[in-house]
mmCIF file of C-alpha atoms in Angstrom:
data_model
loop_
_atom_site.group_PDB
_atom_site.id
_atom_site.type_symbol
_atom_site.label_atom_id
_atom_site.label_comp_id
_atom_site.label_asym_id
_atom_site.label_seq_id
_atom_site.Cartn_x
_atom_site.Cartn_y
_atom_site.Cartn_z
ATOM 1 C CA UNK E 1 -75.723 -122.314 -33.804
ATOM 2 C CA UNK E 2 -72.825 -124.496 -32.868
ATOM 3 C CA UNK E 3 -73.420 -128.050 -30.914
ATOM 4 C CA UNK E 4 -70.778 -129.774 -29.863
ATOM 5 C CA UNK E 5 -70.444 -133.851 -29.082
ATOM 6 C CA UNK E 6 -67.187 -135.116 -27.660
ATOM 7 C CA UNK E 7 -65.551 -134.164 -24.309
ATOM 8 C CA UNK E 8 -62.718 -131.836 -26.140
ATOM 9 C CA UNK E 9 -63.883 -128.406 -27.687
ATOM 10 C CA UNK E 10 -61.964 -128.193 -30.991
ATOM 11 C CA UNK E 11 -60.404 -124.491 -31.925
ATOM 12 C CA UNK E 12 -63.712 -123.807 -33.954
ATOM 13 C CA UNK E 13 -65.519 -124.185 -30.938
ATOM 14 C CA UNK E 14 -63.679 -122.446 -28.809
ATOM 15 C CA UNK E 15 -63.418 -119.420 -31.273
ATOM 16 C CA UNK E 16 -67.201 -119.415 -31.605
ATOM 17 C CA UNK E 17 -68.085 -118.680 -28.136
ATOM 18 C CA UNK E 18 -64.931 -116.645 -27.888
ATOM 19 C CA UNK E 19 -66.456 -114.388 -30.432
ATOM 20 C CA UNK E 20 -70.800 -115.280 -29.981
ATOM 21 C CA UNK E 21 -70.671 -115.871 -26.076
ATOM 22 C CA UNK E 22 -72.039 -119.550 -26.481
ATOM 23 C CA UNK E 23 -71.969 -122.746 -26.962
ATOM 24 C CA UNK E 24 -74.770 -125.927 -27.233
ATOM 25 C CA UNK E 25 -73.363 -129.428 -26.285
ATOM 26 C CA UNK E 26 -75.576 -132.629 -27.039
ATOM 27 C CA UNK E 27 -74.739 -134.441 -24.231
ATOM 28 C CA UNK E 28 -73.223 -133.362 -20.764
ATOM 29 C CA UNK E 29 -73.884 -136.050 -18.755
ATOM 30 C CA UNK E 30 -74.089 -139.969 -19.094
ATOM 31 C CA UNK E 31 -77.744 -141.131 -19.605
ATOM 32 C CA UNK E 32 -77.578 -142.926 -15.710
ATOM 33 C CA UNK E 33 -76.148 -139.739 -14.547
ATOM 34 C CA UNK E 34 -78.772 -137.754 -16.162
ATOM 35 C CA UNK E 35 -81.867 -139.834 -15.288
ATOM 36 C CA UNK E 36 -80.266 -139.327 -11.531
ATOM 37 C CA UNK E 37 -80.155 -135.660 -11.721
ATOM 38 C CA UNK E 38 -83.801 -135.645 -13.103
ATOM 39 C CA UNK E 39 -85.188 -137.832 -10.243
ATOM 40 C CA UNK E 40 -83.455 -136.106 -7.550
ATOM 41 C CA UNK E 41 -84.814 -132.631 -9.160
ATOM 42 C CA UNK E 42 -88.691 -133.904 -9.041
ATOM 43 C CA UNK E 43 -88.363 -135.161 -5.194
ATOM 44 C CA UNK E 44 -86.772 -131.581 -4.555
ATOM 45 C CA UNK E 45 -89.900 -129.957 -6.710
ATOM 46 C CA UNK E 46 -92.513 -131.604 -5.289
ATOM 47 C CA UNK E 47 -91.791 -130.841 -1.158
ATOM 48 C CA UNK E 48 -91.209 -127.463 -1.957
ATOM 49 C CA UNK E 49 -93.978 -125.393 -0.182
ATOM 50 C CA UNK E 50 -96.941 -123.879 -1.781
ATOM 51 C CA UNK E 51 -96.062 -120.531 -0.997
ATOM 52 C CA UNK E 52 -92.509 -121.129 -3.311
ATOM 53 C CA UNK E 53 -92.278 -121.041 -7.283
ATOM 54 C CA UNK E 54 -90.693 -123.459 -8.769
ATOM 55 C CA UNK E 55 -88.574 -120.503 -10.430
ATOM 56 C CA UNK E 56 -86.770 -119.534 -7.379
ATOM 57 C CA UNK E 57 -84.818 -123.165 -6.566
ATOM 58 C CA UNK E 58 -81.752 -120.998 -6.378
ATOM 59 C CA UNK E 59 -78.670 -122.468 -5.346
ATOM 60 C CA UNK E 60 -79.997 -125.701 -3.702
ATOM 61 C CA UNK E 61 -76.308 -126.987 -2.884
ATOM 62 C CA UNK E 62 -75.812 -125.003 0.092
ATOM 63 C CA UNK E 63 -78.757 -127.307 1.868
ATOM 64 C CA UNK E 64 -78.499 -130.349 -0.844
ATOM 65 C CA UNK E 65 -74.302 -131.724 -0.775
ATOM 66 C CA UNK E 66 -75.885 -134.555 -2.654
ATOM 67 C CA UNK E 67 -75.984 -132.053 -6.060
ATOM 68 C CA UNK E 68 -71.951 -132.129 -5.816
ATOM 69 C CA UNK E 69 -72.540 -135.738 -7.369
ATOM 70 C CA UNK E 70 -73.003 -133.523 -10.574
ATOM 71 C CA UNK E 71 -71.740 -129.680 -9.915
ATOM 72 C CA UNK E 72 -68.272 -132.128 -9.393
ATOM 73 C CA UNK E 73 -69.029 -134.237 -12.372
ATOM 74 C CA UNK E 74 -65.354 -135.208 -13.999
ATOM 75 C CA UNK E 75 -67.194 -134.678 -17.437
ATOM 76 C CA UNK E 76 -68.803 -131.161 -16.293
ATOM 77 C CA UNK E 77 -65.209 -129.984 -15.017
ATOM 78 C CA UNK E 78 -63.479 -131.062 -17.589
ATOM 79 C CA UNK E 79 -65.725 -128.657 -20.269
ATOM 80 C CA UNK E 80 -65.459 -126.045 -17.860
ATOM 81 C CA UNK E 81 -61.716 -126.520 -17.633
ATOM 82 C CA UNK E 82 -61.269 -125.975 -21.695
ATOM 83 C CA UNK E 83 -62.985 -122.383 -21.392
ATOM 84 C CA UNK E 84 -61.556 -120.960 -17.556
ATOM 85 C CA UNK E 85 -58.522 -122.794 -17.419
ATOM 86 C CA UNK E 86 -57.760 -126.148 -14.745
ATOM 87 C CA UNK E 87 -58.107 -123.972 -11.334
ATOM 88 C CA UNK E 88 -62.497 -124.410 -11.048
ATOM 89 C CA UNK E 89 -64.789 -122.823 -8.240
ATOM 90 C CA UNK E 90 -68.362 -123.482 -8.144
ATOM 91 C CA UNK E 91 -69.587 -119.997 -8.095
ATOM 92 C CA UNK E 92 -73.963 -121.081 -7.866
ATOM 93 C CA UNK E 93 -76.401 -123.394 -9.568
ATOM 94 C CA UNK E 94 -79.835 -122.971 -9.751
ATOM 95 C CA UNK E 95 -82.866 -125.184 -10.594
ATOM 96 C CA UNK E 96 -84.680 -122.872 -12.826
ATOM 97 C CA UNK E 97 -88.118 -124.053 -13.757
ATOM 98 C CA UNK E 98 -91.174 -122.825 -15.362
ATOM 99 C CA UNK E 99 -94.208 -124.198 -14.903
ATOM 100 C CA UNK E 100 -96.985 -124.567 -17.508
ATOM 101 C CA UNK E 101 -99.044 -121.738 -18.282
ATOM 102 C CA UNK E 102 -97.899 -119.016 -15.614
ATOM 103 C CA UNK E 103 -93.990 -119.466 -15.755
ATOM 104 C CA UNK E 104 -92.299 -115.986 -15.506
ATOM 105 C CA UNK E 105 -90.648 -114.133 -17.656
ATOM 106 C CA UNK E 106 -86.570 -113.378 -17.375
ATOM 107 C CA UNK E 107 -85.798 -110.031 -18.734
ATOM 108 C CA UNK E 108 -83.020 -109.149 -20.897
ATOM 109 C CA UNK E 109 -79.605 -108.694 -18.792
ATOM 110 C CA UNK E 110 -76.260 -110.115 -18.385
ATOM 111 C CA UNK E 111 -75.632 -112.545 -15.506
ATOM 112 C CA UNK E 112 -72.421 -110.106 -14.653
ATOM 113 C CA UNK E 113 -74.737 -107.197 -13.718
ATOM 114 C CA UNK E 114 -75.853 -109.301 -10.590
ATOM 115 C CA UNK E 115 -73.074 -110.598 -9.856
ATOM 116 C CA UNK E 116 -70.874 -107.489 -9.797
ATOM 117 C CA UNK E 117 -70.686 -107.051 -5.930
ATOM 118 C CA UNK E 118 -70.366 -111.055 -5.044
ATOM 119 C CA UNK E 119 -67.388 -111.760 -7.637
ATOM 120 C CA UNK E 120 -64.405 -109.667 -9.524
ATOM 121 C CA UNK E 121 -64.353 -109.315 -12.082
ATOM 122 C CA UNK E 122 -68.010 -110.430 -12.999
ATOM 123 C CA UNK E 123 -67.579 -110.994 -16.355
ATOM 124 C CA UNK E 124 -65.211 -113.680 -15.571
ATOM 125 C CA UNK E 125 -67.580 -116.668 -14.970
ATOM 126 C CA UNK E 126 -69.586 -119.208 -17.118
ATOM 127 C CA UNK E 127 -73.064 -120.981 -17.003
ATOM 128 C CA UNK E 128 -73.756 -124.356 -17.843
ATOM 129 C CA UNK E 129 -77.802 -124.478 -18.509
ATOM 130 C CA UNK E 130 -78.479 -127.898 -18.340
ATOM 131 C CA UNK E 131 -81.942 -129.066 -19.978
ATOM 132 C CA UNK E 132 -84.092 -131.639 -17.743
ATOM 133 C CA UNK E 133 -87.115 -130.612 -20.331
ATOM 134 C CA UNK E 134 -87.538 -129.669 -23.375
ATOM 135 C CA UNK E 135 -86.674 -125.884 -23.676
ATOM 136 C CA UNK E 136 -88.312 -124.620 -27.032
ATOM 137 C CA UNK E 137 -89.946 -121.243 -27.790
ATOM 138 C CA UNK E 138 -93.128 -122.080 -27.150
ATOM 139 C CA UNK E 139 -92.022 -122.742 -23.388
ATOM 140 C CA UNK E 140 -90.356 -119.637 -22.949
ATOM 141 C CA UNK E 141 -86.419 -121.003 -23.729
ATOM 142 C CA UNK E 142 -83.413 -118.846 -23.581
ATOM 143 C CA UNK E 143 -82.640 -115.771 -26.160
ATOM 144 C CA UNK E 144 -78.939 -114.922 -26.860
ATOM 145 C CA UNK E 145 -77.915 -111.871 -28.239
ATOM 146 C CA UNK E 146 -74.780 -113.152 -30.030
ATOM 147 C CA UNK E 147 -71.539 -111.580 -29.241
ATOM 148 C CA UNK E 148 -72.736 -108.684 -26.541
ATOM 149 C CA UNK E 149 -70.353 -110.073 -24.101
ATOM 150 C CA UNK E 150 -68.137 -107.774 -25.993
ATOM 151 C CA UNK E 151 -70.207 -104.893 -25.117
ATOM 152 C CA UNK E 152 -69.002 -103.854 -21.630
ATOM 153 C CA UNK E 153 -71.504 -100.583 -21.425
ATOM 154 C CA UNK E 154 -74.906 -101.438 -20.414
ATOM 155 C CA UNK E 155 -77.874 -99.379 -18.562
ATOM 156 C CA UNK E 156 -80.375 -101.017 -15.944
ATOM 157 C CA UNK E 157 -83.945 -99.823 -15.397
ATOM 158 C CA UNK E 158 -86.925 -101.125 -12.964
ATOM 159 C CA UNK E 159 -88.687 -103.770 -15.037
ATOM 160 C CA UNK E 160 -91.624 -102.646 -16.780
ATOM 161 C CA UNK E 161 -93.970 -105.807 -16.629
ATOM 162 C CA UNK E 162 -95.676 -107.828 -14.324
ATOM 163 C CA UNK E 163 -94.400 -111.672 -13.949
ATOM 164 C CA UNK E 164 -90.497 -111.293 -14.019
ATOM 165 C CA UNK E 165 -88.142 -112.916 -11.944
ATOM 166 C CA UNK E 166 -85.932 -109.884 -11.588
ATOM 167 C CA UNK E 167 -86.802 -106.300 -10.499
ATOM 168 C CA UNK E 168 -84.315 -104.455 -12.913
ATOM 169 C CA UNK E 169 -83.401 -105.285 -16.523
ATOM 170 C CA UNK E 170 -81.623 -103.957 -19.585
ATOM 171 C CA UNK E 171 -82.478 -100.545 -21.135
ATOM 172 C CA UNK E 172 -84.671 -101.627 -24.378
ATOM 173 C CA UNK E 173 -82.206 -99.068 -26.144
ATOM 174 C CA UNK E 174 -79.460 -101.888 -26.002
ATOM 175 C CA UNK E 175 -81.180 -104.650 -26.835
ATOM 176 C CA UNK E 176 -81.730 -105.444 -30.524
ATOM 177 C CA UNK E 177 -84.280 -108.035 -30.477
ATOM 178 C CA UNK E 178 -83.884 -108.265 -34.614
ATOM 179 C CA UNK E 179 -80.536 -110.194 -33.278
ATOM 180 C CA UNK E 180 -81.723 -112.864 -31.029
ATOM 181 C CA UNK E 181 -81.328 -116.904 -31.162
ATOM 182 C CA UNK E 182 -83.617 -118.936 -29.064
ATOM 183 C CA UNK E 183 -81.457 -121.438 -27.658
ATOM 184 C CA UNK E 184 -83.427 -124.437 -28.103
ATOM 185 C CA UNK E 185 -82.697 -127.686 -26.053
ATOM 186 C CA UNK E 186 -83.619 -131.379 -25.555
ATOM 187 C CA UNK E 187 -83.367 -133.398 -22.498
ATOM 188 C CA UNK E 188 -79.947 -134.099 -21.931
ATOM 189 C CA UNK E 189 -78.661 -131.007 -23.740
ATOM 190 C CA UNK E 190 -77.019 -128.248 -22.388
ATOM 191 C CA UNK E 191 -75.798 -124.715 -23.329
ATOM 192 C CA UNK E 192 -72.782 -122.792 -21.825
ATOM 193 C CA UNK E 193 -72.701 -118.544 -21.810
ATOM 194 C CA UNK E 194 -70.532 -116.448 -20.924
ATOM 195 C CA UNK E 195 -71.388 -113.731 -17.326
ATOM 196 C CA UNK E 196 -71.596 -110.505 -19.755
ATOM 197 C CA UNK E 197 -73.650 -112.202 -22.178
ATOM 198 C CA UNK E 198 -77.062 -110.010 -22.969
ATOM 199 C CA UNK E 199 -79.860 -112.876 -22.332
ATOM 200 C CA UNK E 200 -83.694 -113.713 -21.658
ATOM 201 C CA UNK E 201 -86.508 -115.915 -21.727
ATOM 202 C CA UNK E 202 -90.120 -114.985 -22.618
ATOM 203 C CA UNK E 203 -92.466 -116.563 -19.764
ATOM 204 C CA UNK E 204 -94.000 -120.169 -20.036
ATOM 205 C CA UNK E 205 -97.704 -119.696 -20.903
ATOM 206 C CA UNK E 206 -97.627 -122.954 -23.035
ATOM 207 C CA UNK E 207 -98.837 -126.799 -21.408
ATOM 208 C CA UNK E 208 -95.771 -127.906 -20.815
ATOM 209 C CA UNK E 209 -93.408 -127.198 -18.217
ATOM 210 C CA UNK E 210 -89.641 -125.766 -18.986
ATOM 211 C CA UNK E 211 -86.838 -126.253 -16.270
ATOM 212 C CA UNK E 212 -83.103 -126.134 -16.270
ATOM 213 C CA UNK E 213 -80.239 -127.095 -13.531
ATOM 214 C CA UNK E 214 -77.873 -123.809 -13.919
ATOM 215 C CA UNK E 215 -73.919 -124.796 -13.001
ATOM 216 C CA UNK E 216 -71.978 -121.903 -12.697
ATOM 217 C CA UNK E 217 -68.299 -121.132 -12.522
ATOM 218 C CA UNK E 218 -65.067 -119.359 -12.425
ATOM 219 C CA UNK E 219 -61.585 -119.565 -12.384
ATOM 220 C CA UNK E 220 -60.136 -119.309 -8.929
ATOM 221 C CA UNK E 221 -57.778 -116.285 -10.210
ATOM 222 C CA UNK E 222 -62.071 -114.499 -10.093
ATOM 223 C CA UNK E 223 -61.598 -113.206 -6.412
ATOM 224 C CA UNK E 224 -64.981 -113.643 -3.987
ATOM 225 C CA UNK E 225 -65.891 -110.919 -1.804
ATOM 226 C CA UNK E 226 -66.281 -113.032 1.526
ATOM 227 C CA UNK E 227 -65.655 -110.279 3.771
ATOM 228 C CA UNK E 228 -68.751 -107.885 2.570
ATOM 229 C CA UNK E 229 -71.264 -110.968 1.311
ATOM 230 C CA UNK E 230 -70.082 -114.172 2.869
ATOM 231 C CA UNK E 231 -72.911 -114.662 5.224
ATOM 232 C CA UNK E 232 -75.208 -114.792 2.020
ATOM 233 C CA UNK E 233 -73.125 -116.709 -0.649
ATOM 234 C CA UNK E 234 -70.483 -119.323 -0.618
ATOM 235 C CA UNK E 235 -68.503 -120.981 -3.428
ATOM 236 C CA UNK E 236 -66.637 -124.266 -3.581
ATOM 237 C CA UNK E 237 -63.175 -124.762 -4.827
ATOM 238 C CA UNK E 238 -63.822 -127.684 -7.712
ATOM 239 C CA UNK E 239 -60.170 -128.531 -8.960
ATOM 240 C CA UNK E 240 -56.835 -127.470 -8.636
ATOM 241 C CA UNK E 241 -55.883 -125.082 -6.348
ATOM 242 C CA UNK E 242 -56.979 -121.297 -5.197
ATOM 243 C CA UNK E 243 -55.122 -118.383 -7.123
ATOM 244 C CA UNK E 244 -57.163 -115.326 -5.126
ATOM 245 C CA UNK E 245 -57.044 -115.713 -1.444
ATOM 246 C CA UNK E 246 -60.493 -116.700 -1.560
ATOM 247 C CA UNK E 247 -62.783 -118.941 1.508
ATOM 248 C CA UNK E 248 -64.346 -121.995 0.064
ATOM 249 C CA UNK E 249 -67.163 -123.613 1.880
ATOM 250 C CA UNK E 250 -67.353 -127.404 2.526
ATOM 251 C CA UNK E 251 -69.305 -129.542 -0.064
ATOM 252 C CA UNK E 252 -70.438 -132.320 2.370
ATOM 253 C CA UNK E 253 -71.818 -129.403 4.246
ATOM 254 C CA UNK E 254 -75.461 -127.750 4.486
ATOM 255 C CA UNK E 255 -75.402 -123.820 4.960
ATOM 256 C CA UNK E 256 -79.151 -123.243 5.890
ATOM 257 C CA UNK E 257 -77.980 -120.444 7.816
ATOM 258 C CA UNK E 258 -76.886 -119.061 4.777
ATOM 259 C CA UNK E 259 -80.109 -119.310 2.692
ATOM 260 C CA UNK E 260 -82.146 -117.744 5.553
ATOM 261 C CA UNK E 261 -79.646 -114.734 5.122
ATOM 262 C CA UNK E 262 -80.202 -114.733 1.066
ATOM 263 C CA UNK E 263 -84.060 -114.170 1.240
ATOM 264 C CA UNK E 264 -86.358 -115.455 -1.426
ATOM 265 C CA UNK E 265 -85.600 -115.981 -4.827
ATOM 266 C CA UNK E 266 -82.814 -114.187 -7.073
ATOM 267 C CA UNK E 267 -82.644 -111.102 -4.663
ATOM 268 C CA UNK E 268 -79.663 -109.408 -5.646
ATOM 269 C CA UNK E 269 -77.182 -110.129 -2.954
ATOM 270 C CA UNK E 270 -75.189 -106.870 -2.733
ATOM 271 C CA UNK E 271 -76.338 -103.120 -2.862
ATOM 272 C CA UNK E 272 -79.587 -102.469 -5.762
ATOM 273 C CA UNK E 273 -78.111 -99.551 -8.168
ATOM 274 C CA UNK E 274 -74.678 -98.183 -6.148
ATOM 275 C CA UNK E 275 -74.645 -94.614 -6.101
ATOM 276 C CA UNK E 276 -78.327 -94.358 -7.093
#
């Protein structure tokens, strides 16, 4: 598994997710930065309301513009940069965290699958999954299937277990589990993947908790469809300038109007199996 240190991805790097999908960095952020980001995520985790998992803090920008203190990061751009090129939208982010002993399961899938009506093409965007806790296996971290963003084929059925965060996942017939890494993190850590690759986490049944802040991106040549699912999403232009014709929101704004359109948790935004 490769992990990277410096701000510049050397060739090696850069063919290794290239050709496995992704990437582990021992440091993204500066340890003030960091500590910041960790005690703004625990004021945002405690007021959420009882009825709300801790699972579903998806994409807190559009009510928090204080998060574009670190979705904006010059450090966090300039990574992204090496791997999509110097023209950066902020597609989502997500605070993604498991709580001790009933923290759900993500099935096996590929980011791009969702994301097939909001962006195109899909496969074109990146994750940043930054650690705030320890991720390890006994906390239900990430599983990569290395290089099965090559592998543009892929079959969807319902989910067949209680406790997931999606309703559809990856046929088991295209899934060897013999192949998997557990992407194991520290604090501080962070792992980058690319949209088609085939990922998952077992759920959190262990004592301590697991969470995550997700930063996700593409290239603004990726075009966003505003016109059929801009009432429920936005995206940001980041740096440079736009190459699609897309609509960027305003990062010093709050969109609650758009949340209340989204519903709760990681609904898929578009329409569930077109054609089915």
């Amino acid at each position: 598994m490769a992990r990277t240190l410096g701000k510049t991805l050397s060739s090696q790097e850069l063919d290794f997710y290239r050709d496995s999908g992704y990437l582990i960095r021992d440091r993204l952020l500066g340890p003030d930065k960091f500590e910041a980001l960790g005690e703004h995520f625990e004021g945002k985790l405690a007021s959420l309301s009882p009825e709300e998992r801790p699972e579903d803090m998806d994409v807190p920008h559009f009510t928090d513009p204080e998060l574009f203190r670190w979705l904006f990061d010059e450090d966090v751009l300039d990574l992204v940069a090496q791997i999509i090129g110097p023209d950066i939208a902020l597609f989502s982010s997500h605070f993604f965290c498991k709580p001790p002993r009933d923290g759900k399961s993500v099935p096996w899938h590929q980011d791009a699958y969702y994301w097939r009506e909001t962006i195109n093409p899909s496969t074109e965007a990146i994750t940043i999954w930054l650690a705030i806790d320890p991720s390890t296996r006994e906390n239900g971290c990430m599983r990569v299937i290395p290089g099965s963003h090559l592998t543009r084929e892929a079959r969807y059925r319902d989910v067949t277990r209680a406790g997931s965060v999606f309703d559809e996942e990856l046929d088991a017939a295209q899934v060897d589990e013999s192949r998997a890494v557990p992407v194991e993190l520290l604090p501080g850590q962070a792992s980058i993947h690319a949209a088609g690759l085939v990922h998952g986490s077992e759920a959190n049944l262990s004592s301590s908790r697991r969470c995550g802040f997700t930063m996700r991106y593409i290239s603004t040549e990726v075009r966003f469809n505003h016109e059929g699912l801009g009432h429920k999403h936005q995206i940001y232009l980041a740096r440079g300038v736009d190459r699609a014709g897309n609509v960027y929101a305003d990062p010093t704004r709050s969109y609650p109007e758009v949340i209340g359109n989204r519903g709760r948790g990681q609904s898929y935004l578009g329409t569930r199996r077109p054609g089915a």
